[in-house]
Amino acid sequence: MQHRTDNAPLQQLDEWDDFVATRYRQGKSEEEFRNYKADANPTVTEFYRLNHAHQTLDFVLNKKAEYCSLNRDRKSIWGMAEYLNTLVDDSDPDTDLTQIEHLLQTAEAIRKDGHPRWFILAGFVHDLGKVLCLYGEPQWAVVGDTFPVGCGYSDQIVFPEFFAANPDSKIPEYQTEYGTYEPNCGLDKVHLSFGHDEYIYQITRGYLPEEAQYMLRYHSFYSAHRHGAYRHLMNAKDERMFEWVRKFNQYDLYSKGRERPKTQEILPYYQDLVSEFFPDRIAW
Ligand SMILES: [Fe+2]
Ligand SMILES: [Fe+2]
């Protein structure tokens, strides 16, 4: 771990996903859940320390300005998936799934349960925003539980003590319950910490139904979709749509560990599916 920098405490990006999957392991009691620190190794803990210290409202607004205007590139979904697959970090090719395999595994689990095509497609694209890592963004700006910035932090977020090092915690206007927001203003008006969720939402929003947009945009917002935090910022539509976010989360968390997807066999299905919803090239 000596070669790890401040920007990359995790040996691989998936270490965060694995931590979340362990944290919410099926059949865990609420008490076991509250002991989540036992599941976090030192690299994961260090990752959260950085994430909570550096994700300020200012940082989020800057990253949104930088990436969410989507003027970086025009690529196909497949081009982006292949690009994401070049993110190999320290993973073990014999046991660890590639990024595309994780996407296919999630999508296949959704398909097996007979869900609509747009839902399967949401599974296939949900983590493509992790290409932010390949753009040179630090791990703490790509993955991690997302949370609202510009208002008080919920104690339902893991490692809340690390927020003490966030400069926003010294700004009293940002630390009230509503902060810079209005009661039940709707999550669309709320800035979440920046990461792969917001980025893939912005890229795909014009092509997917709203339920899928919610799944992509909020899939890492665990304090809200798992613990019911931040309802005071949500409106009636958010409440309705979060049913879909919760449905999606089951597949994101628990499709890992199933058998390795037979990529060559299922590829034609996904080629059809992608071209049903997306044009050849889209803005990134
Ligand atoms: Fe994700
Ligand atoms: Fe995922």
PDB file of N, CA and C and ligand atoms in Angstrom, residues 16-17 99 102-103 106 123 126-127 130 196 219-220 222 248 251-253 255-256, ligand 2:
ATOM      1  N   TRP A  16     -14.675  -0.176  -2.657  1.00  0.00           N
ATOM      2  CA  TRP A  16     -15.792   0.560  -2.056  1.00  0.00           C
ATOM      3  C   TRP A  16     -17.109  -0.192  -2.269  1.00  0.00           C
ATOM      4  N   ASP A  17     -17.338  -0.685  -3.485  1.00  0.00           N
ATOM      5  CA  ASP A  17     -18.560  -1.449  -3.777  1.00  0.00           C
ATOM      6  C   ASP A  17     -18.642  -2.689  -2.885  1.00  0.00           C
ATOM      7  N   GLN A  99     -14.956  -4.416 -15.294  1.00  0.00           N
ATOM      8  CA  GLN A  99     -16.034  -3.441 -15.148  1.00  0.00           C
ATOM      9  C   GLN A  99     -17.234  -3.832 -16.006  1.00  0.00           C
ATOM     10  N   HIS A 102     -19.195  -6.608 -14.382  1.00  0.00           N
ATOM     11  CA  HIS A 102     -20.079  -6.144 -13.303  1.00  0.00           C
ATOM     12  C   HIS A 102     -21.366  -5.564 -13.879  1.00  0.00           C
ATOM     13  N   LEU A 103     -21.234  -4.795 -14.944  1.00  0.00           N
ATOM     14  CA  LEU A 103     -22.417  -4.196 -15.573  1.00  0.00           C
ATOM     15  C   LEU A 103     -23.335  -5.285 -16.131  1.00  0.00           C
ATOM     16  N   THR A 106     -25.074  -7.286 -13.304  1.00  0.00           N
ATOM     17  CA  THR A 106     -26.192  -6.547 -12.729  1.00  0.00           C
ATOM     18  C   THR A 106     -27.390  -6.611 -13.680  1.00  0.00           C
ATOM     19  N   GLY A 123     -29.324  -1.162 -15.562  1.00  0.00           N
ATOM     20  CA  GLY A 123     -28.308  -2.014 -14.944  1.00  0.00           C
ATOM     21  C   GLY A 123     -27.028  -2.038 -15.758  1.00  0.00           C
ATOM     22  N   HIS A 126     -25.202   1.565 -15.417  1.00  0.00           N
ATOM     23  CA  HIS A 126     -25.228   2.336 -14.173  1.00  0.00           C
ATOM     24  C   HIS A 126     -23.854   2.792 -13.667  1.00  0.00           C
ATOM     25  N   ASP A 127     -22.802   2.056 -13.960  1.00  0.00           N
ATOM     26  CA  ASP A 127     -21.487   2.444 -13.427  1.00  0.00           C
ATOM     27  C   ASP A 127     -20.539   3.016 -14.488  1.00  0.00           C
ATOM     28  N   LYS A 130     -17.950   5.780 -13.881  1.00  0.00           N
ATOM     29  CA  LYS A 130     -16.644   5.575 -13.235  1.00  0.00           C
ATOM     30  C   LYS A 130     -15.472   5.929 -14.146  1.00  0.00           C
ATOM     31  N   HIS A 196     -19.776   9.209  -9.777  1.00  0.00           N
ATOM     32  CA  HIS A 196     -20.157   8.553 -11.027  1.00  0.00           C
ATOM     33  C   HIS A 196     -21.659   8.528 -11.259  1.00  0.00           C
ATOM     34  N   HIS A 219     -28.222   5.974  -7.049  1.00  0.00           N
ATOM     35  CA  HIS A 219     -27.958   4.610  -6.586  1.00  0.00           C
ATOM     36  C   HIS A 219     -26.958   4.533  -5.438  1.00  0.00           C
ATOM     37  N   SER A 220     -26.118   5.553  -5.243  1.00  0.00           N
ATOM     38  CA  SER A 220     -25.180   5.529  -4.109  1.00  0.00           C
ATOM     39  C   SER A 220     -25.650   6.394  -2.932  1.00  0.00           C
ATOM     40  N   TYR A 222     -27.137   6.113  -0.173  1.00  0.00           N
ATOM     41  CA  TYR A 222     -27.593   5.107   0.786  1.00  0.00           C
ATOM     42  C   TYR A 222     -28.317   5.683   1.994  1.00  0.00           C
ATOM     43  N   PHE A 248     -33.724  -1.154  -7.642  1.00  0.00           N
ATOM     44  CA  PHE A 248     -32.462  -1.270  -8.378  1.00  0.00           C
ATOM     45  C   PHE A 248     -31.314  -1.677  -7.455  1.00  0.00           C
ATOM     46  N   TYR A 251     -30.126  -5.280  -6.982  1.00  0.00           N
ATOM     47  CA  TYR A 251     -29.331  -5.896  -8.056  1.00  0.00           C
ATOM     48  C   TYR A 251     -27.895  -5.394  -8.049  1.00  0.00           C
ATOM     49  N   ASP A 252     -27.719  -4.120  -7.730  1.00  0.00           N
ATOM     50  CA  ASP A 252     -26.365  -3.564  -7.686  1.00  0.00           C
ATOM     51  C   ASP A 252     -25.566  -4.247  -6.580  1.00  0.00           C
ATOM     52  N   LEU A 253     -26.216  -4.427  -5.431  1.00  0.00           N
ATOM     53  CA  LEU A 253     -25.511  -5.005  -4.277  1.00  0.00           C
ATOM     54  C   LEU A 253     -25.320  -6.512  -4.386  1.00  0.00           C
ATOM     55  N   SER A 255     -25.854  -8.846  -7.032  1.00  0.00           N
ATOM     56  CA  SER A 255     -25.623  -9.696  -8.207  1.00  0.00           C
ATOM     57  C   SER A 255     -24.176 -10.168  -8.264  1.00  0.00           C
ATOM     58  N   LYS A 256     -23.305  -9.513  -7.513  1.00  0.00           N
ATOM     59  CA  LYS A 256     -21.913  -9.967  -7.440  1.00  0.00           C
ATOM     60  C   LYS A 256     -21.866 -11.355  -6.825  1.00  0.00           C
TER      61      LYS A 256
HETATM   62 FE    FE B   2     -22.508  -0.976  -9.420  1.00  0.00          FE
END
